[in-house]
Short mmCIF file of C-alpha atoms in Angstrom, two decimals:
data_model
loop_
_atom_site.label_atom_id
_atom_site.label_comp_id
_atom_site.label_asym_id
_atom_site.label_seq_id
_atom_site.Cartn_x
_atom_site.Cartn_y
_atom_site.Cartn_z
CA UNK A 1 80.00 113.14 237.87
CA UNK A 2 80.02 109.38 237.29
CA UNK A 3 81.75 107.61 234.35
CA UNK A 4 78.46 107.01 233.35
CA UNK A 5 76.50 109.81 233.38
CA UNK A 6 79.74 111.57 232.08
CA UNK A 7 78.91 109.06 229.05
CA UNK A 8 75.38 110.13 228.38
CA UNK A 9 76.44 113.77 229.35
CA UNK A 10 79.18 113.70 226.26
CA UNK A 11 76.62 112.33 223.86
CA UNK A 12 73.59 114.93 225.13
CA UNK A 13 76.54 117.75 224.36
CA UNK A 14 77.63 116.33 221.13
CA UNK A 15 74.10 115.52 219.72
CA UNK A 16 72.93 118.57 220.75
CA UNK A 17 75.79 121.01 219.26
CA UNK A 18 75.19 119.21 215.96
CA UNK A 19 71.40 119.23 216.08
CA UNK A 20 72.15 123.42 216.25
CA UNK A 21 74.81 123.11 213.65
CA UNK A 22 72.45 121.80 211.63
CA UNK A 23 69.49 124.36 212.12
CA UNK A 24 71.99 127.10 211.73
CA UNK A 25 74.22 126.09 208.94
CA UNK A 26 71.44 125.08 206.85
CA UNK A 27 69.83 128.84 207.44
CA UNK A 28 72.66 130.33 206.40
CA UNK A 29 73.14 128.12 203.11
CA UNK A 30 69.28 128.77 203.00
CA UNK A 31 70.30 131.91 202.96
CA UNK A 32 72.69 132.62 200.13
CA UNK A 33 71.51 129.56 197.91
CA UNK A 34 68.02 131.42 197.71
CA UNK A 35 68.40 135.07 198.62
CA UNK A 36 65.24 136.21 197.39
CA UNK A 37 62.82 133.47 198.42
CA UNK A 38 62.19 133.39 202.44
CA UNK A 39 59.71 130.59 201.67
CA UNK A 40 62.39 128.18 200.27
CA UNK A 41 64.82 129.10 202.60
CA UNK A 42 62.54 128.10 205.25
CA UNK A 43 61.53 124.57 203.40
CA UNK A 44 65.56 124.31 203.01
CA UNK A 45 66.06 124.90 206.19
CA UNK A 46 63.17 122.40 207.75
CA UNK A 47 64.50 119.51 205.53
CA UNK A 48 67.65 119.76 206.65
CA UNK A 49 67.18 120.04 210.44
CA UNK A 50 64.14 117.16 210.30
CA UNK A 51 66.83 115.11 208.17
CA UNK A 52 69.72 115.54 210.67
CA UNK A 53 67.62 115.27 213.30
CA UNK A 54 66.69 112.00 212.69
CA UNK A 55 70.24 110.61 211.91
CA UNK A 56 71.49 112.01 215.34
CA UNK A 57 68.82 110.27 217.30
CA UNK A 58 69.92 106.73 215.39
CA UNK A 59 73.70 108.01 216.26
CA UNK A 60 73.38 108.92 219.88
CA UNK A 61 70.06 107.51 221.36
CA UNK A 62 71.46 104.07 222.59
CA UNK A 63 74.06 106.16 224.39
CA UNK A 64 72.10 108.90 226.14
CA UNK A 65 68.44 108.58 224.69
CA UNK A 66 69.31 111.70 222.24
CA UNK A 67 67.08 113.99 224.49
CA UNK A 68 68.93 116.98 223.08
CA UNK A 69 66.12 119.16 225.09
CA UNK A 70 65.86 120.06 228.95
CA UNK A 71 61.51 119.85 228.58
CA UNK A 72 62.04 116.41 227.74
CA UNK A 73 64.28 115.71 229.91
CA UNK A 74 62.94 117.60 232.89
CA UNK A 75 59.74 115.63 231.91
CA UNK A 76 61.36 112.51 231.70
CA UNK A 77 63.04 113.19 235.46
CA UNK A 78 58.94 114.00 236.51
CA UNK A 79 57.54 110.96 234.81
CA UNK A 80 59.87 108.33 236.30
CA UNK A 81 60.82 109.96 240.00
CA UNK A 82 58.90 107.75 241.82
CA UNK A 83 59.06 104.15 240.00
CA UNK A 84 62.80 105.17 239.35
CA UNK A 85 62.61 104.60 235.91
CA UNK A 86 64.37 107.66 233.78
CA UNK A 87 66.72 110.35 235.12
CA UNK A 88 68.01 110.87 238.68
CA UNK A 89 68.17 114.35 239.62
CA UNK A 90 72.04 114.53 239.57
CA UNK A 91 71.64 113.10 235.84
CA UNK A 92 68.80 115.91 234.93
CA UNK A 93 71.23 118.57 235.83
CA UNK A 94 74.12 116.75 233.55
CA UNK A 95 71.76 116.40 230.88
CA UNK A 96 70.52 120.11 230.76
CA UNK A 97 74.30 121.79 231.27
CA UNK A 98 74.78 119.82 227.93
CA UNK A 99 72.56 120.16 226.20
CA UNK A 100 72.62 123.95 226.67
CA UNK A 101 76.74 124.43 226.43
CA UNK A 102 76.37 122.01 223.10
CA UNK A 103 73.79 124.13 221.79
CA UNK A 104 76.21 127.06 222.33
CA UNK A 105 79.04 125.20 220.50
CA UNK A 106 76.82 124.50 217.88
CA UNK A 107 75.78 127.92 217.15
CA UNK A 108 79.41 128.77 216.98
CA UNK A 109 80.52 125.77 214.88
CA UNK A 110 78.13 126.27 212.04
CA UNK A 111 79.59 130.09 212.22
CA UNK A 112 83.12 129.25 212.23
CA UNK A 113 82.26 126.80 209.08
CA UNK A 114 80.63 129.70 206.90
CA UNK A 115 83.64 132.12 207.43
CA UNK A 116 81.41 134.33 209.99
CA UNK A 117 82.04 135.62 213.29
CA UNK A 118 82.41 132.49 215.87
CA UNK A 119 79.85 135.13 218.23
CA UNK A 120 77.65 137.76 217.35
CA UNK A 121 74.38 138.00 219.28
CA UNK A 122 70.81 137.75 217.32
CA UNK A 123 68.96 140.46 215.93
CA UNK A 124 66.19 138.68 215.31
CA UNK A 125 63.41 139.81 217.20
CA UNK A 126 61.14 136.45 218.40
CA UNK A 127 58.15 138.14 220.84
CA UNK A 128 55.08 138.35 220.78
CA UNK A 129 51.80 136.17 222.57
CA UNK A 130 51.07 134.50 219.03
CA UNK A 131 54.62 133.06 218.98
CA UNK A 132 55.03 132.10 222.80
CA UNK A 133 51.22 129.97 221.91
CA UNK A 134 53.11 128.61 218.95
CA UNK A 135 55.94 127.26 221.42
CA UNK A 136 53.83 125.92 223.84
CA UNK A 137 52.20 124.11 221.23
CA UNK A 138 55.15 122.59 219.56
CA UNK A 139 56.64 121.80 222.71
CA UNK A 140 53.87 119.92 223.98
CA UNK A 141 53.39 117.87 220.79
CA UNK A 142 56.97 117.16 220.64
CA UNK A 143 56.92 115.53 224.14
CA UNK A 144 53.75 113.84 223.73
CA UNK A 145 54.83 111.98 220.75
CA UNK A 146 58.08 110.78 222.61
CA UNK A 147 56.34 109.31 225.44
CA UNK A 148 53.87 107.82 223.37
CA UNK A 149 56.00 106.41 221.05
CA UNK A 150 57.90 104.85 223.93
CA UNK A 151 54.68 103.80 226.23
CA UNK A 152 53.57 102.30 223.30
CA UNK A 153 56.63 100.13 222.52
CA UNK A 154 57.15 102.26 219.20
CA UNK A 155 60.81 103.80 220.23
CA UNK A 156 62.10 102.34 217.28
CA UNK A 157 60.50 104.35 214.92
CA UNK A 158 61.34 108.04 216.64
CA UNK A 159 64.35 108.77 214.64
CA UNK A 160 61.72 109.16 212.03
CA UNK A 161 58.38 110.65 213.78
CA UNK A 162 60.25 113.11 215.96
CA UNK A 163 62.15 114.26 212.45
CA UNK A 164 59.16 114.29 210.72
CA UNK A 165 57.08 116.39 213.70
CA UNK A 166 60.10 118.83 213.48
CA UNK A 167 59.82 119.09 210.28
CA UNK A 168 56.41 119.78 209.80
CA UNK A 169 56.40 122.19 212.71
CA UNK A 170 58.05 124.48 211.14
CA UNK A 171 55.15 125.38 208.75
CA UNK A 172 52.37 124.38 211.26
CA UNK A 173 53.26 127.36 213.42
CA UNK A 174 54.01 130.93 213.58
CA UNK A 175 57.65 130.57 215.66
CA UNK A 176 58.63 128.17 213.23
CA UNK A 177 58.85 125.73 216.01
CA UNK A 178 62.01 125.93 218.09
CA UNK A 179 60.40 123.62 220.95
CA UNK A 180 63.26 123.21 223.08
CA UNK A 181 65.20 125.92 225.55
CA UNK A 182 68.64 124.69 224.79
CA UNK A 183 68.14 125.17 220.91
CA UNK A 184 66.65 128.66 221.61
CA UNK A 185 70.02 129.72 224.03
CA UNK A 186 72.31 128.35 220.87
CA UNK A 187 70.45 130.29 218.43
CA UNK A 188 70.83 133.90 220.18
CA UNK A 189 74.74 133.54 219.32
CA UNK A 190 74.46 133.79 215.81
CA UNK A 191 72.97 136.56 213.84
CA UNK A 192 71.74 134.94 210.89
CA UNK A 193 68.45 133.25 209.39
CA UNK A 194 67.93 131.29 212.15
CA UNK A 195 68.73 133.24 214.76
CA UNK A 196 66.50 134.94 217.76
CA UNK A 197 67.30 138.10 219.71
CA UNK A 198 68.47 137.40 223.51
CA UNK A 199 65.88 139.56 224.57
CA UNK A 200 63.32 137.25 223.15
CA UNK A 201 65.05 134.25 224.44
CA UNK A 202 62.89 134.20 228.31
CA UNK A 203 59.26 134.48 226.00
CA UNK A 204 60.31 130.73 224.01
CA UNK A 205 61.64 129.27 226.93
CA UNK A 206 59.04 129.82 229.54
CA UNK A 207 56.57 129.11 226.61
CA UNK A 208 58.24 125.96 225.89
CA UNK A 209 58.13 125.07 229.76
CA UNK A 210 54.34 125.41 229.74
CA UNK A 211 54.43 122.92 227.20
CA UNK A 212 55.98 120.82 228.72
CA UNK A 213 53.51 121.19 231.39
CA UNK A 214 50.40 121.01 228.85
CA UNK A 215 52.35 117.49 227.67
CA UNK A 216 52.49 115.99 231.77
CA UNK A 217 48.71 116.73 231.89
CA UNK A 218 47.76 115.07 228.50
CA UNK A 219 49.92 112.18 229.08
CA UNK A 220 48.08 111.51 232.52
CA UNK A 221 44.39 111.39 230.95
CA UNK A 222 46.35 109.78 227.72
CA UNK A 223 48.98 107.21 228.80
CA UNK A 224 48.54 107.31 232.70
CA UNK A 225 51.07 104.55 233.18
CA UNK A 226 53.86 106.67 230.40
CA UNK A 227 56.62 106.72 234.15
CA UNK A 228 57.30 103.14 233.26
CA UNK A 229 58.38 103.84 230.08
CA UNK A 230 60.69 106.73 230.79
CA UNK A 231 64.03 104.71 230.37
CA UNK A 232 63.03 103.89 226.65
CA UNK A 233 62.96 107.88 226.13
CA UNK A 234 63.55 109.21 223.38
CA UNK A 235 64.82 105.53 222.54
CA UNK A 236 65.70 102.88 224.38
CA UNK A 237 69.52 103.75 226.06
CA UNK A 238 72.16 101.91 228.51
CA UNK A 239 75.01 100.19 228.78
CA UNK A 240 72.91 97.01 227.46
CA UNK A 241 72.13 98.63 224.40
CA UNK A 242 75.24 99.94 223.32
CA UNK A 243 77.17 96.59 223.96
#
């Protein structure tokens, strides 16, 4: 692994453990701050992730891009293979190991910080066709709105609209959108609000997959040229950037 990509590999793990630190911790605060009330454990635990997520885009986006999710990066990689814009396929596969082993640590982390078991698998049973549509969906709208923002010379602002699509995901459909495979991995090692069963770990992620799929067809009717802005994904990233 290059210096470099060992760079943008550090800030995909970091980003991503914290972006699950977040989800989870705030669950579990969620949790025992409103025992009684799933529906404002749910709002407390939206605002927090859409929050953080924002503020770790701003932190590690010039570095890496702040993917923090193998669709969107895999979909970057397919966007910008043949202009060479976005990631090589040696950087895809840094990128992914990552963002998954981050999303691990993260799940762990936000364990270790409420005085719980650093592993316990998920009892949380996530199946179902209703819920794998809901994925699909989320995914796809999550990577459309990246590579629009970007195609569009909007990257600025996508600390804010991906927060804010997060956020509002999480009402908008019935999985409470997870939209991204790493996230769903680093949630099945904690059993608490918002965890998901292993066992319903291959439904989200080949969901989230078709997604992505759904989100390469729109953007070719949509934004047919979106490849040459792949390197400005999820915000513009580089050496150049982050001198």
């Amino acid at each position: 692994m290059s210096l470099g990509l060992a760079r943008r590999a550090s800030a995909e793990f970091t980003g991503t453990a914290l972006l699950v630190t977040a989800v989870v911790g705030s669950g579990i605060a969620a949790a025992r701050l409103s025992p009684d009330d799933v529906g404002l454990q749910l709002l407390e635990n939206a605002i927090a992730t859409a929050l953080a997520l924002g503020a770790l885009i701003l932190t590690f986006g010039p570095v890496s891009g702040a993917h923090f999710n193998p669709v969107v990066s895999a979909v970057d990689w397919w966007l910008g293979r043949r202009s060479g814009a976005g990631l090589a396929v040696r950087d895809l596969g840094g990128y992914v190991v990552a963002q998954v082993s981050g999303a691990i640590a993260g799940a762990v982390l936000a364990d270790l910080m409420f005085g719980l078991r650093a592993l316990a698998w998920s009892h949380t049973s996530r199946t179902g066709p209703n819920l794998w549509l809901a994925e699909g969906v989320a995914t796809a709208g999550l990577v459309v709105l990246v590579f629009a923002l970007a195609r569009s010379g909007r990257a600025s602002v996508a600390p804010a609209a991906v927060g804010a699509y997060i956020g509002a995901a999480y009402w908008f459909t019935s999985s409470t959108s997870f939209a991204n495979p790493a996230v769903t991995i680093g949630r099945a090692f904690t059993d608490t609000f918002a965890g998901i069963a292993p066992a319903s770990v291959p439904g989200f992620v080949v969901a989230q997959l078709v997604g992505g799929l759904v989100a390469v067809a729109a953007l070719a009717v949509w934004y047919p040229d979106a490849a040459g802005a792949a390197d400005t994904v999820v915000v513009p990233h580089g050496e150049e950037v982050t001198r």
